[in-house]
GROMACS .gro file of N, CA and C in nm:
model
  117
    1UNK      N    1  12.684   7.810   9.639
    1UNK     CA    2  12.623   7.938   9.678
    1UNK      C    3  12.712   8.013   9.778
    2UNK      N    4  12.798   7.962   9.846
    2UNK     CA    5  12.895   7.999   9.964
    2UNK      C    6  13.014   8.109   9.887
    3UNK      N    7  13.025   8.075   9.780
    3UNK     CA    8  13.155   8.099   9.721
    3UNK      C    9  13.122   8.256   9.632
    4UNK      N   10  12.977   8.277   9.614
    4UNK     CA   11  12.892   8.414   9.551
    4UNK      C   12  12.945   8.519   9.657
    5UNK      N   13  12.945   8.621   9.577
    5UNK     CA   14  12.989   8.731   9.705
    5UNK      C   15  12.808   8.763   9.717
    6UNK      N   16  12.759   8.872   9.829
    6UNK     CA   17  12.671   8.874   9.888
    6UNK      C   18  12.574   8.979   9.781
    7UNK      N   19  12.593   9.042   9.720
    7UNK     CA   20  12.543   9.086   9.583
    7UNK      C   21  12.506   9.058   9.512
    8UNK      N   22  12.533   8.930   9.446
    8UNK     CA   23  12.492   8.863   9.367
    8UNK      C   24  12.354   8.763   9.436
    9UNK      N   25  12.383   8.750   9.555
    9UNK     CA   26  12.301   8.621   9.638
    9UNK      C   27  12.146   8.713   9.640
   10UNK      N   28  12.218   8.841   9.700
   10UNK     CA   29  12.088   8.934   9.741
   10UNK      C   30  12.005   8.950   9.550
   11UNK      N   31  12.074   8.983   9.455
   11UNK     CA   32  11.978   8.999   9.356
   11UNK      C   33  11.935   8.864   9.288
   12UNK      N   34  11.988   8.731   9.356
   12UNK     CA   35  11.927   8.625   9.284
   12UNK      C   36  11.792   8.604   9.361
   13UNK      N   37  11.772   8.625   9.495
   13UNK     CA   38  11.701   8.615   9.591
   13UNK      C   39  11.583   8.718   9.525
   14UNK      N   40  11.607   8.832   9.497
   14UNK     CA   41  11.502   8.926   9.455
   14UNK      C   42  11.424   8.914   9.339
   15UNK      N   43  11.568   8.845   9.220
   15UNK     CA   44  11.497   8.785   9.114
   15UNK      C   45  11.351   8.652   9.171
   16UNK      N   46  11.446   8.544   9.191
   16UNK     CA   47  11.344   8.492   9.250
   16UNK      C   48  11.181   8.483   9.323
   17UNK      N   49  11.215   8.618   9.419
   17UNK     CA   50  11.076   8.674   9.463
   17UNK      C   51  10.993   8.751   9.385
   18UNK      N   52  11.007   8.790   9.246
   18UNK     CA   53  10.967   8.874   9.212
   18UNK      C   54  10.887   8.778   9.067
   19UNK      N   55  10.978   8.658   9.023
   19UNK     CA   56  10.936   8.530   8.961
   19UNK      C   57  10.847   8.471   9.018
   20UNK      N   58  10.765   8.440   9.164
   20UNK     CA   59  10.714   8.360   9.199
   20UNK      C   60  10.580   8.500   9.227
   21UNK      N   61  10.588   8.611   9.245
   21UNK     CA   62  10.479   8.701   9.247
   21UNK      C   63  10.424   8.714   9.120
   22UNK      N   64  10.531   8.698   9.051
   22UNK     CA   65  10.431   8.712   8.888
   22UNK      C   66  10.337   8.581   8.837
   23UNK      N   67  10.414   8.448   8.892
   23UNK     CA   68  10.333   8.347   8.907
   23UNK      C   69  10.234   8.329   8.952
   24UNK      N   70  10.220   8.394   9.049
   24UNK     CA   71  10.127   8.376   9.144
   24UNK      C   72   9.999   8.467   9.088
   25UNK      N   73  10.048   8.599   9.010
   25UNK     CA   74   9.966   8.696   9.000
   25UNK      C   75   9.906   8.621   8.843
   26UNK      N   76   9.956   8.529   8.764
   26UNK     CA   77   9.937   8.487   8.629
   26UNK      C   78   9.836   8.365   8.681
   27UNK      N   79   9.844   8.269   8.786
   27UNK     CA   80   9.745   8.196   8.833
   27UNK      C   81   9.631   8.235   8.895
   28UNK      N   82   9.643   8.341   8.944
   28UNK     CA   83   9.505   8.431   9.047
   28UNK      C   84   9.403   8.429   8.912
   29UNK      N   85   9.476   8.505   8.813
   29UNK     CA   86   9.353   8.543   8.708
   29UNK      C   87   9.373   8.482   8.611
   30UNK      N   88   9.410   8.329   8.581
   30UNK     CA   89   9.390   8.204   8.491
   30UNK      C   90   9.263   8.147   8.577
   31UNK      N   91   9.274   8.128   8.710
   31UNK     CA   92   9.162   8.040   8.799
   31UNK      C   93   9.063   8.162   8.803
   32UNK      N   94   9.021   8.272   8.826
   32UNK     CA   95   8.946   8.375   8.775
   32UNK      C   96   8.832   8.369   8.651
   33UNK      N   97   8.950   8.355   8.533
   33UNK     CA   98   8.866   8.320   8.416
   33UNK      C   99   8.799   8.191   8.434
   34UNK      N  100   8.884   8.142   8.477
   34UNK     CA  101   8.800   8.017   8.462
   34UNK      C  102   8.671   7.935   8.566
   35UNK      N  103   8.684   8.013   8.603
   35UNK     CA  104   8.549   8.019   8.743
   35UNK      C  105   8.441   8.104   8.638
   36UNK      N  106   8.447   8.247   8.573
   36UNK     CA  107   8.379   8.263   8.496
   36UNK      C  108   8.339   8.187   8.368
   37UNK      N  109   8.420   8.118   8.304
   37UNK     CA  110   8.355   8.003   8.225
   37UNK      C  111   8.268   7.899   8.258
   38UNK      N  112   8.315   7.883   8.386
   38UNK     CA  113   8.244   7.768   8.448
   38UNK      C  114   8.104   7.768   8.437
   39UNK      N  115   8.104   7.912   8.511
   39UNK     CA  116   7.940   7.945   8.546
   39UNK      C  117   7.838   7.981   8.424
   0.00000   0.00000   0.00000
């Protein structure tokens, strides 16, 4: 990672954050539905 110039680091970093918000936003409303099945 040392050897990346700082451009590349900054858009792997953004990729990243932007992968784990969509995750996050794809689990909110999987556990959602399924609280409504439950009931």
């Amino acid at each position: 990672m040392g050897k990346l110039p700082p451009v590349i680091k900054r858009g792997h970093l953004l990729l990243v954050h932007s992968l784990v918000n969509f995750l996050r936003m794809l689990t909110m409303t999987y556990l959602k539905r399924m609280r409504k099945k439950m009931r």
